[in-house]
Structures are given as C-alpha cells and as structure tokens.
XYZ file of N, CA and C in Angstrom:
312
model
N 108.376 144.494 128.570
C 109.237 144.602 127.566
C 109.822 143.101 127.403
N 110.008 142.156 128.322
C 108.998 140.966 127.983
C 107.874 140.296 127.550
N 106.703 141.492 127.954
C 105.588 140.734 126.830
C 105.387 141.474 125.849
N 106.495 142.391 125.109
C 106.582 142.924 123.976
C 107.016 142.074 122.930
N 107.885 141.597 123.414
C 108.763 140.378 122.990
C 108.156 139.345 122.210
N 107.221 138.914 123.342
C 106.245 137.596 123.653
C 105.642 138.012 122.601
N 104.648 138.962 122.311
C 103.640 139.649 121.635
C 104.355 138.970 119.840
N 105.149 140.086 120.014
C 105.775 139.834 118.846
C 106.385 138.713 117.973
N 107.135 137.299 119.396
C 107.185 135.954 118.769
C 105.286 135.522 118.127
N 104.516 135.624 118.959
C 103.527 134.651 118.814
C 102.800 135.527 117.192
N 103.154 136.644 116.842
C 103.027 137.521 115.731
C 103.232 136.704 114.439
N 104.345 136.995 115.148
C 105.471 135.642 113.374
C 104.669 135.013 113.493
N 104.778 133.850 114.282
C 104.693 132.173 114.283
C 103.226 132.521 113.860
N 102.297 133.188 113.877
C 101.282 133.150 112.842
C 101.599 133.790 111.834
N 101.935 134.543 111.424
C 102.245 134.694 109.910
C 102.601 133.918 108.887
N 103.880 132.804 109.665
C 104.252 131.945 108.752
C 103.346 130.725 108.672
N 102.320 130.668 110.028
C 101.198 129.515 109.650
C 100.523 129.780 108.659
N 99.873 131.209 108.703
C 98.784 131.168 107.796
C 99.337 131.068 105.789
N 100.850 131.356 106.263
C 101.496 130.734 104.111
C 100.972 129.665 104.137
N 101.155 128.717 105.469
C 101.203 127.118 105.320
C 99.732 126.444 104.224
N 98.707 127.914 104.587
C 97.313 126.721 104.109
C 96.627 127.502 102.838
N 98.062 128.289 102.068
C 97.736 128.749 100.775
C 97.840 127.689 99.804
N 97.027 127.834 98.539
C 96.744 126.417 98.292
C 97.543 126.653 96.489
N 98.229 125.656 96.232
C 98.996 125.867 94.791
C 98.681 125.061 94.103
N 99.342 124.706 92.756
C 99.285 123.681 92.278
C 100.080 124.042 90.994
N 100.489 123.206 90.124
C 101.106 123.602 88.652
C 100.781 123.414 87.489
N 100.655 124.056 86.626
C 100.259 123.674 84.680
C 101.279 124.047 84.729
N 101.670 122.410 82.966
C 102.715 122.430 81.969
C 101.910 122.438 80.685
N 102.956 122.570 79.856
C 102.216 122.178 78.455
C 103.754 122.173 77.585
N 103.422 121.721 76.171
C 103.877 122.269 74.649
C 103.465 122.931 74.292
N 104.208 123.282 73.768
C 104.056 124.247 72.279
C 104.333 123.557 70.654
N 103.690 123.490 69.601
C 104.071 122.599 68.692
C 103.278 124.101 67.269
N 104.473 124.782 66.846
C 105.876 124.401 66.403
C 106.511 125.296 68.029
N 107.795 124.606 67.991
C 108.127 125.254 69.926
C 108.811 126.386 69.494
N 109.370 127.081 68.350
C 109.713 128.230 68.249
C 108.596 129.491 67.870
N 107.016 128.560 67.613
C 106.397 129.731 66.946
C 105.496 130.985 68.148
N 105.779 130.751 69.320
C 105.597 131.379 70.245
C 106.326 132.323 70.709
N 105.401 133.846 71.203
C 106.576 134.585 71.782
C 106.212 134.696 73.583
N 105.068 134.603 74.503
C 104.727 134.553 75.773
C 103.235 133.121 75.710
N 103.661 132.677 77.379
C 102.065 131.960 77.262
C 101.882 132.606 79.060
N 100.343 132.682 78.790
C 99.965 133.473 80.025
C 99.364 132.515 80.615
N 98.876 132.478 81.586
C 98.008 131.878 82.654
C 96.632 132.941 83.052
N 96.028 132.899 82.908
C 94.784 134.317 83.798
C 93.411 133.535 84.032
N 93.298 133.892 85.575
C 92.373 133.418 86.501
C 92.050 135.085 87.220
N 90.800 135.534 87.033
C 90.259 136.743 87.031
C 91.287 137.992 86.401
N 91.262 138.756 87.543
C 92.324 139.785 87.096
C 94.391 139.532 87.378
N 94.173 138.384 87.436
C 95.278 138.044 88.091
C 96.226 137.080 86.471
N 97.031 137.968 86.172
C 98.024 137.310 85.227
C 99.078 136.612 85.468
N 99.548 135.609 85.088
C 101.151 134.815 85.283
C 102.183 134.773 84.276
N 103.182 135.035 84.063
C 103.870 134.655 82.517
C 105.083 133.703 82.408
N 105.055 132.575 81.658
C 106.013 131.524 82.070
C 106.888 131.832 81.034
N 107.933 131.591 80.902
C 109.329 131.063 80.044
C 108.963 130.059 78.921
N 109.576 129.860 77.916
C 109.134 129.044 77.102
C 110.550 128.260 76.490
N 111.150 127.099 76.838
C 112.004 126.505 76.855
C 111.935 125.560 76.203
N 112.302 125.404 74.748
C 111.871 124.389 73.675
C 110.800 124.072 72.940
N 109.742 124.896 73.099
C 108.446 124.641 73.318
C 107.766 124.078 75.137
N 108.030 124.160 75.708
C 108.026 123.477 76.532
C 107.991 125.007 77.455
N 106.817 124.968 78.547
C 106.243 125.709 79.354
C 105.795 124.889 80.750
N 106.054 125.403 81.923
C 105.167 125.376 83.127
C 105.479 127.003 84.022
N 104.195 127.016 84.717
C 103.547 127.380 86.236
C 103.768 126.587 87.446
N 104.922 127.103 88.300
C 105.660 126.843 89.145
C 104.616 126.461 90.433
N 104.066 127.274 90.378
C 103.344 127.760 92.206
C 101.643 128.749 91.522
N 101.281 128.280 91.311
C 99.408 128.530 90.613
C 98.610 128.754 92.025
N 97.852 130.096 92.447
C 96.990 129.116 93.410
C 95.867 128.233 93.011
N 95.094 127.524 93.472
C 93.944 127.170 93.086
C 92.593 127.782 92.383
N 92.310 126.919 91.294
C 91.297 127.867 90.645
C 91.244 126.834 88.788
N 90.270 128.127 87.832
C 90.500 127.396 86.765
C 90.872 128.934 86.220
N 91.919 128.331 85.205
C 92.794 129.015 84.544
C 92.314 128.916 83.159
N 92.719 130.132 81.558
C 92.942 130.092 80.443
C 94.083 130.100 80.466
N 94.679 129.441 79.783
C 96.172 129.824 79.223
C 95.774 130.509 77.306
N 96.904 131.269 77.539
C 96.684 132.450 76.226
C 98.348 132.110 75.966
N 98.616 131.406 73.868
C 99.596 131.491 73.817
C 100.106 132.824 72.933
N 100.542 133.320 72.933
C 101.129 134.827 71.786
C 102.100 134.209 70.769
N 101.444 134.157 69.890
C 101.813 133.089 68.616
C 103.196 134.966 67.657
N 103.686 134.235 67.563
C 104.847 134.800 66.975
C 104.296 134.778 65.196
N 104.225 135.674 64.334
C 103.868 135.047 62.529
C 104.629 134.191 61.970
N 104.140 133.407 61.435
C 102.517 132.992 60.624
C 102.087 132.691 61.178
N 102.228 132.762 62.703
C 100.967 131.283 63.951
C 99.770 132.655 63.910
N 98.486 131.806 64.958
C 97.919 132.595 65.243
C 98.072 132.280 66.439
N 97.288 133.787 67.136
C 97.199 133.156 69.184
C 95.878 132.573 69.402
N 95.944 131.430 70.712
C 95.079 130.206 71.032
C 95.054 130.554 71.989
N 94.143 129.922 72.507
C 94.550 129.907 74.070
C 93.376 128.529 74.750
N 93.681 128.179 75.775
C 93.166 126.965 76.376
C 91.997 126.709 77.194
N 90.674 126.811 77.496
C 90.106 127.439 78.403
C 89.779 126.372 79.873
N 89.177 126.853 80.431
C 88.922 126.143 82.202
C 89.902 124.712 82.177
N 90.919 125.428 82.275
C 92.375 124.244 82.847
C 92.089 124.380 84.580
N 91.734 123.476 84.904
C 91.846 123.379 86.629
C 93.206 122.992 87.662
N 93.619 123.778 88.762
C 94.045 124.239 89.144
C 93.727 123.578 90.476
N 94.185 121.692 91.341
C 93.946 121.374 92.099
C 95.011 122.092 93.348
N 95.262 121.311 94.656
C 96.001 121.598 95.154
C 97.170 120.317 95.136
N 98.340 120.546 95.159
C 99.327 119.922 95.277
C 99.163 119.088 93.978
N 98.971 119.491 92.633
C 98.298 118.919 91.223
C 99.441 119.249 90.748
N 99.925 118.603 89.295
C 100.547 119.380 88.329
C 98.515 118.879 86.693
N 98.683 119.971 86.624
C 97.763 119.944 85.517
C 98.768 120.056 83.748
N 98.245 118.460 83.455
C 99.158 119.296 82.239
C 98.455 119.118 80.953
N 98.295 120.564 80.251
C 97.571 120.644 79.474
C 97.725 120.341 77.912
N 98.810 119.473 77.868
C 98.986 118.679 76.818
C 99.848 119.464 75.573
N 99.929 119.187 74.450
C 100.496 119.696 73.086
C 99.830 120.741 72.783
N 100.083 121.934 73.123
C 99.229 123.197 71.693
C 99.585 123.774 70.524
N 99.094 122.881 69.351
C 99.308 122.858 68.252
C 99.090 124.453 67.967
N 99.628 125.571 66.813
C 99.427 126.819 66.617
C 99.201 126.318 65.218
N 98.385 127.265 65.005
C 97.950 127.175 63.585
C 98.333 128.101 62.835
N 98.386 128.196 61.529
C 98.882 129.460 60.728
C 97.649 130.232 60.368
N 98.307 131.432 59.941
C 97.051 132.497 59.895
C 96.451 132.439 58.094
C-alpha cells in the first residue's frame, strides 16, 4: 500500500512539472474604429483562439509559442482584415499595434 501511494505521489509531481515546460506568450493590439469589429481570432494551424474586444483593445493572454494570423471580423460597413506572421515568443508580449479597418 505504501508503494502504491509513493508511486501516485511521484506521478502527480511529474505531471505538475510537465506543465511548467509549456512555453507561452501574449498577443495584444488595438482596432480602429473601436466599435468596427465583432470579434478577434488568433489562428495557428487548426487552433483558433478568441479574444474579447474592450474599447477597441484586445489581448490573448496565454498563447503557445508559434506564428499566428490575427483575424478581425468587422461589422458593416467595414471589411474583415488579417495580420499575418505574428510571432509569439516564450514570456514575451507581441503588440500588433493598431489594426485599421477599411470601409467596403
């Protein structure tokens, strides 16, 4: 019984340590006009993340390392737009700056 408990504790410790090696960063930016978009997505391969828009500002707080495409879904009369090749580096915040929406 003691051996089983010991093995369970070792397994738990290894599991917790595994999560400390996941590398993440952050993506942030602004949209103009602030009320011109309905949603912002960060796409990496088949993974898609969604961020809230607050007064034109958006942020993806815990994003795994990679190169993303930011997709801004616009509200008419504005057009959808994308920012490509957005790098995410471990423990770094990538600021995509101001994303200006164009009218249709």
